[in-house]
Amino acid sequence: MTLRPDIASRLRRDPAGLVCAVVQQHDTGEVLMVGWMDDEALDRTLRQGRVTFWSRSRQEYWRKGDTSGHVQYVRSVALDCDGDALLVTVDQVGAACHTGRRSCFMAGGDLGAVVGAALHPGVHEEPGSPGEGRSGADQG
Amino acid sequence: MTLRPDIASRLRRDPAGLVCAVVQQHDTGEVLMVGWMDDEALDRTLRQGRVTFWSRSRQEYWRKGDTSGHVQYVRSVALDCDGDALLVTVDQVGAACHTGRRSCFMAGGDLGAVVGAALHPGVHEEPGSPGEGRSGADQG
């Protein structure tokens, strides 16, 4: 099978023929990982109810969970406005990350950004005036 | 200022020197958009409390909201396990998408994937056995 032409025509692929795919747990909203798909990986993902990526490091298709058991069951796939990113909502079995952590961002960790959000809901600071906290700090 | 060396050394950049940045609304969990950052854009994002991207189409830095008013106030920035993706949680003012939609994935729209998730919570189907629904269908 090949990817539906109406979808293929909307993809804006990188020089390697890939678009990035953000994988989100459908009910909690947690962003689990980012993978990469070419047309064939996207086609399989749309048809099989299971997420398939293109592995840039191994240069092969990789259906998530076939080896690890950490299957991603597809709930929905959306394309963004300019065709270069996909949002795949899934039901993740076990850990999404090869390190055993639930998400790859838990595994990589927080970078200690200055928090720019208003300290009180609904009250925004002026642009260019970052807040005083750091991520992880009590935001009262 | 330049990006902290301990962070820079962990980035795995694409051939254009970029990593992808997934932007998520901090409280609702909604994935708003995907942008791209080089070291400088990430450094500004970590320090300013505002999200700055590298615009691949315009080939310039782009601090979200400076033109549109649709500011993204940073709440946290995390790097993934292999250093090629960032998760930026924000407090988004107004629409994240240039189309005026709250998210770029709402704007691009659903691709009608076959739903592979178990129909009842906690009950997973066997690998290779996709479910019967399509995304958007009643999954009751």
Coordinates of N, CA, C and O in Angstrom, one line a residue, chain A residues 15-80:
Chain A
P15 N 15.2 17.1 4.1 CA 16.0 16.5 3.0 C 16.2 15.0 3.0 O 16.4 14.4 2.0
A16 N 15.9 14.4 4.2 CA 16.0 12.9 4.3 C 14.6 12.3 4.0 O 14.5 11.1 4.1
G17 N 13.6 13.1 3.7 CA 12.3 12.6 3.3 C 11.4 12.3 4.5 O 10.4 11.6 4.5
L18 N 11.8 13.0 5.7 CA 11.1 12.7 6.9 C 10.3 13.8 7.5 O 10.6 15.0 7.2
V19 N 9.3 13.5 8.2 CA 8.6 14.5 9.1 C 8.7 14.1 10.5 O 8.8 12.9 10.7
C20 N 8.7 15.0 11.4 CA 8.7 14.6 12.8 C 7.4 14.2 13.3 O 6.3 14.8 12.9
A21 N 7.3 13.2 14.2 CA 6.1 12.8 14.8 C 6.1 12.8 16.3 O 6.9 12.2 17.0
V22 N 5.3 13.7 16.9 CA 5.2 13.9 18.3 C 4.2 12.8 18.8 O 3.1 12.7 18.3
V23 N 4.6 12.1 19.8 CA 3.7 11.0 20.3 C 3.3 11.4 21.7 O 4.1 11.7 22.6
Q24 N 2.0 11.4 21.9 CA 1.3 11.9 23.1 C 0.4 10.8 23.7 O -0.4 10.2 22.9
Q25 N 0.5 10.6 25.0 CA -0.5 9.7 25.6 C -1.9 10.3 25.5 O -2.1 11.4 26.0
H26 N -2.8 9.6 25.0 CA -4.1 10.2 24.6 C -4.9 10.7 25.8 O -5.6 11.7 25.7
D27 N -4.8 10.1 27.0 CA -5.7 10.5 28.1 C -5.0 11.5 29.1 O -5.6 12.4 29.5
T28 N -3.7 11.2 29.3 CA -3.0 12.1 30.3 C -2.5 13.4 29.6 O -2.1 14.3 30.3
G29 N -2.3 13.3 28.3 CA -1.7 14.4 27.6 C -0.2 14.5 27.6 O 0.4 15.4 27.0
E30 N 0.4 13.5 28.3 CA 1.9 13.5 28.4 C 2.5 13.3 27.0 O 2.1 12.4 26.2
V31 N 3.5 14.1 26.7 CA 4.3 14.0 25.5 C 5.4 12.9 25.8 O 6.2 13.1 26.7
L32 N 5.3 11.8 25.1 CA 6.1 10.6 25.4 C 7.5 10.7 24.7 O 8.5 10.3 25.3
M33 N 7.5 11.1 23.4 CA 8.7 11.0 22.6 C 8.4 11.7 21.3 O 7.3 12.0 20.9
V34 N 9.5 11.9 20.5 CA 9.4 12.3 19.2 C 10.2 11.3 18.3 O 11.3 10.9 18.6
G35 N 9.5 10.9 17.2 CA 10.1 10.0 16.3 C 10.0 10.6 14.9 O 9.6 11.8 14.7
W36 N 10.4 9.8 13.9 CA 10.5 10.3 12.5 C 9.7 9.4 11.6 O 9.8 8.1 11.8
M37 N 9.0 9.9 10.6 CA 8.3 9.0 9.7 C 8.5 9.5 8.3 O 8.5 10.7 8.0
D38 N 8.7 8.5 7.4 CA 8.7 8.8 6.0 C 7.2 8.4 5.5 O 6.4 8.1 6.3
D39 N 7.0 8.5 4.2 CA 5.6 8.2 3.7 C 5.2 6.8 4.1 O 4.0 6.6 4.5
E40 N 6.1 5.9 4.0 CA 5.7 4.5 4.3 C 5.4 4.3 5.8 O 4.4 3.6 6.1
A41 N 6.2 4.8 6.6 CA 6.0 4.7 8.1 C 4.6 5.3 8.4 O 3.9 4.8 9.3
L42 N 4.3 6.5 7.8 CA 3.1 7.1 8.1 C 1.9 6.3 7.6 O 0.9 6.1 8.3
D43 N 2.1 5.7 6.4 CA 1.0 4.9 5.9 C 0.7 3.7 6.8 O -0.4 3.4 7.1
R44 N 1.8 3.0 7.2 CA 1.6 1.9 8.1 C 0.9 2.3 9.4 O 0.1 1.6 10.0
T45 N 1.4 3.5 9.9 CA 0.8 4.0 11.2 C -0.7 4.3 11.1 O -1.5 4.0 12.0
L46 N -1.1 4.8 9.9 CA -2.5 5.1 9.7 C -3.4 3.9 9.5 O -4.5 3.9 9.9
R47 N -2.8 2.8 9.0 CA -3.5 1.6 8.7 C -3.5 0.5 9.7 O -4.5 -0.3 9.8
Q48 N -2.4 0.4 10.5 CA -2.2 -0.7 11.3 C -2.7 -0.6 12.8 O -2.7 -1.6 13.5
G49 N -3.0 0.6 13.2 CA -3.4 0.8 14.6 C -2.2 0.7 15.5 O -2.3 0.7 16.7
R50 N -1.0 0.7 15.0 CA 0.3 0.6 15.7 C 1.2 1.6 15.1 O 1.2 1.9 13.9
V51 N 2.0 2.2 15.9 CA 2.9 3.3 15.4 C 4.2 2.7 14.9 O 4.9 1.9 15.5
T52 N 4.5 3.1 13.6 CA 5.8 2.7 13.0 C 6.6 4.0 12.7 O 6.1 4.9 12.2
F53 N 7.9 3.9 13.1 CA 8.8 5.0 12.7 C 9.8 4.6 11.7 O 10.0 3.4 11.5
W54 N 10.5 5.6 11.2 CA 11.8 5.3 10.5 C 12.9 5.6 11.4 O 13.0 6.7 12.0
S55 N 13.7 4.6 11.7 CA 14.9 4.9 12.6 C 16.0 5.5 11.8 O 16.6 4.8 10.9
R56 N 16.4 6.7 12.2 CA 17.5 7.4 11.5 C 18.8 6.8 11.9 O 19.7 6.7 11.0
S57 N 18.9 6.3 13.1 CA 20.2 5.7 13.5 C 20.4 4.3 12.8 O 21.5 3.9 12.4
R58 N 19.3 3.5 12.8 CA 19.5 2.1 12.2 C 19.1 2.1 10.7 O 19.3 1.0 10.1
Q59 N 18.5 3.2 10.2 CA 18.1 3.2 8.8 C 17.2 2.0 8.5 O 17.4 1.3 7.5
E60 N 16.1 1.9 9.3 CA 15.1 0.8 9.0 C 13.8 1.2 9.7 O 13.8 2.0 10.6
Y61 N 12.7 0.5 9.2 CA 11.5 0.7 9.9 C 11.5 0.1 11.2 O 12.1 -0.9 11.5
W62 N 10.7 0.7 12.1 CA 10.7 0.3 13.5 C 9.3 0.4 14.0 O 8.8 1.5 14.2
R63 N 8.6 -0.7 14.2 CA 7.3 -0.7 14.8 C 7.4 -0.8 16.3 O 7.8 -1.8 16.8
K64 N 7.1 0.3 16.9 CA 7.3 0.5 18.3 C 6.7 -0.7 19.1 O 5.5 -1.0 19.0
G65 N 7.5 -1.4 19.9 CA 7.0 -2.4 20.8 C 7.2 -3.8 20.2 O 7.1 -4.8 21.0
D66 N 7.6 -4.0 18.9 CA 7.8 -5.3 18.4 C 8.9 -6.0 19.1 O 8.9 -7.2 19.3
T67 N 9.9 -5.3 19.5 CA 11.0 -5.9 20.3 C 10.8 -5.7 21.8 O 11.0 -6.7 22.5
S68 N 10.5 -4.5 22.2 CA 10.4 -4.2 23.6 C 9.1 -4.7 24.3 O 9.0 -4.8 25.5
G69 N 8.1 -4.8 23.5 CA 6.7 -5.0 24.1 C 6.0 -3.7 24.4 O 4.9 -3.7 24.8
H70 N 6.8 -2.6 24.3 CA 6.2 -1.3 24.7 C 5.4 -0.7 23.5 O 5.8 0.3 22.9
V71 N 4.3 -1.3 23.2 CA 3.5 -1.0 22.0 C 2.9 0.3 22.2 O 2.5 0.8 23.3
Q72 N 2.7 1.1 21.0 CA 1.9 2.3 21.0 C 0.7 2.0 20.1 O 0.8 1.9 18.9
Y73 N -0.5 1.9 20.7 CA -1.7 1.8 20.0 C -2.2 3.1 19.6 O -2.4 4.0 20.4
V74 N -2.5 3.3 18.3 CA -2.8 4.6 17.7 C -4.3 5.0 18.2 O -5.2 4.1 18.1
R75 N -4.4 6.2 18.6 CA -5.7 6.7 18.8 C -6.1 7.8 17.7 O -7.2 7.8 17.3
S76 N -5.2 8.6 17.3 CA -5.4 9.6 16.3 C -4.1 10.0 15.7 O -3.1 10.0 16.4
V77 N -4.1 10.5 14.5 CA -3.0 11.1 13.8 C -3.4 12.4 13.2 O -4.4 12.4 12.4
A78 N -2.7 13.5 13.5 CA -3.1 14.8 12.9 C -1.8 15.4 12.3 O -0.7 15.2 12.8
L79 N -2.0 16.1 11.2 CA -0.9 16.8 10.5 C -1.0 18.3 10.9 O -2.1 18.8 11.1
D80 N 0.1 19.0 11.0 CA 0.1 20.4 11.3 C -0.2 21.2 10.1 O -0.3 20.8 9.0

